[in-house]
Amino acid sequence: MKCISIDLDGTLLNSRHEISGEDLKALEELQEKGHTVILNTGRSYADVVKIKPIQNMEVPIFCLNGSLLYSKTRELLYEVTLPMSTYKEIFSVLQKLGVRILVYTNYGGFPSTLPPLHHKSNEELDTLFQTYNYNEILNQDNLKIYKLIALVQYDQLDKIEVVKKTLANKFDVSLASSFPNNVEITSNETHKGKAILHYQQMMNLAFDEIIAFGDGGNDLAQFEVATTSVAMGNAPLNIQQKADLITQTNDEDGFSHAVRHLLDLLNTQGVKSVI
């Protein structure tokens, strides 16, 4: 049995945040052949299940870079949180560095999750982050912190490296970037790669191959545990250089192209070569 672990944004989702008909067909055929298909994303569970085709899929969903693992029947199998003391320290550091902050909790994302922000202007984002009262988060009962995101404008990318260096030197956490202008911060106990291994162990499975698809920095962790890693044609060069194969872009049905022609998982004719 093969495990096919697939990132969402920039990978299975095209630039319109949709799953193409070709990619959906490939997903269905992979499941029909008995392979384990996993959606492995930095998104929150609520943002994943808003995607209409996914509502009808019976596949495991790994959220927030492996902080939450759901079975194919949507049962919560595993969760890992940031200690409250660690959260407060990191939050203070990020505030001093002058970055925008997203906080993912068991009550949702504050002041938002990432997908709804993609089409907002810098003025709208400034208003959102500057007026939000983060103290309100701590008033929730039995609060759990799963992930923080440090976010900057694209003309401030130098701040991202400062955030990474500052946190890496002080905290035992996992740091990854789903987009060049962010840093995603989770417990060091988890990332997308560890999530696959956790799931395999919990479900008592033995994958003969792990094939990981991705386009961002938070996918490098799953590339590390994969037998074969596949980067999208739209992935940054540094991500492509870490992959075993490079497929077409997410707007060119890159997932189904790799499944059918580069990996030959569905027994269709095609040339197994890197494009």
mmCIF file of C-alpha atoms in Angstrom, residues 94 98-102 121-123 125-126 129 134 149-153:
data_model
loop_
_atom_site.group_PDB
_atom_site.id
_atom_site.type_symbol
_atom_site.label_atom_id
_atom_site.label_comp_id
_atom_site.label_asym_id
_atom_site.label_seq_id
_atom_site.Cartn_x
_atom_site.Cartn_y
_atom_site.Cartn_z
ATOM 1 C CA LEU A 94 6.591 38.571 17.622
ATOM 2 C CA GLY A 98 6.530 44.218 14.524
ATOM 3 C CA VAL A 99 4.895 41.413 12.518
ATOM 4 C CA ARG A 100 1.226 40.551 12.072
ATOM 5 C CA ILE A 101 0.158 37.574 14.178
ATOM 6 C CA LEU A 102 -2.432 34.850 13.613
ATOM 7 C CA SER A 121 -5.473 44.977 0.824
ATOM 8 C CA ASN A 122 -2.615 46.071 3.070
ATOM 9 C CA GLU A 123 -4.860 48.832 4.433
ATOM 10 C CA LEU A 125 -4.927 44.024 6.965
ATOM 11 C CA ASP A 126 -3.437 46.906 8.944
ATOM 12 C CA PHE A 129 -4.322 43.494 13.068
ATOM 13 C CA TYR A 134 -5.377 39.626 21.533
ATOM 14 C CA ILE A 149 1.665 32.530 12.095
ATOM 15 C CA ALA A 150 3.941 35.543 11.793
ATOM 16 C CA LEU A 151 2.896 37.446 8.680
ATOM 17 C CA VAL A 152 4.518 40.370 6.823
ATOM 18 C CA GLN A 153 3.963 42.352 3.644
#
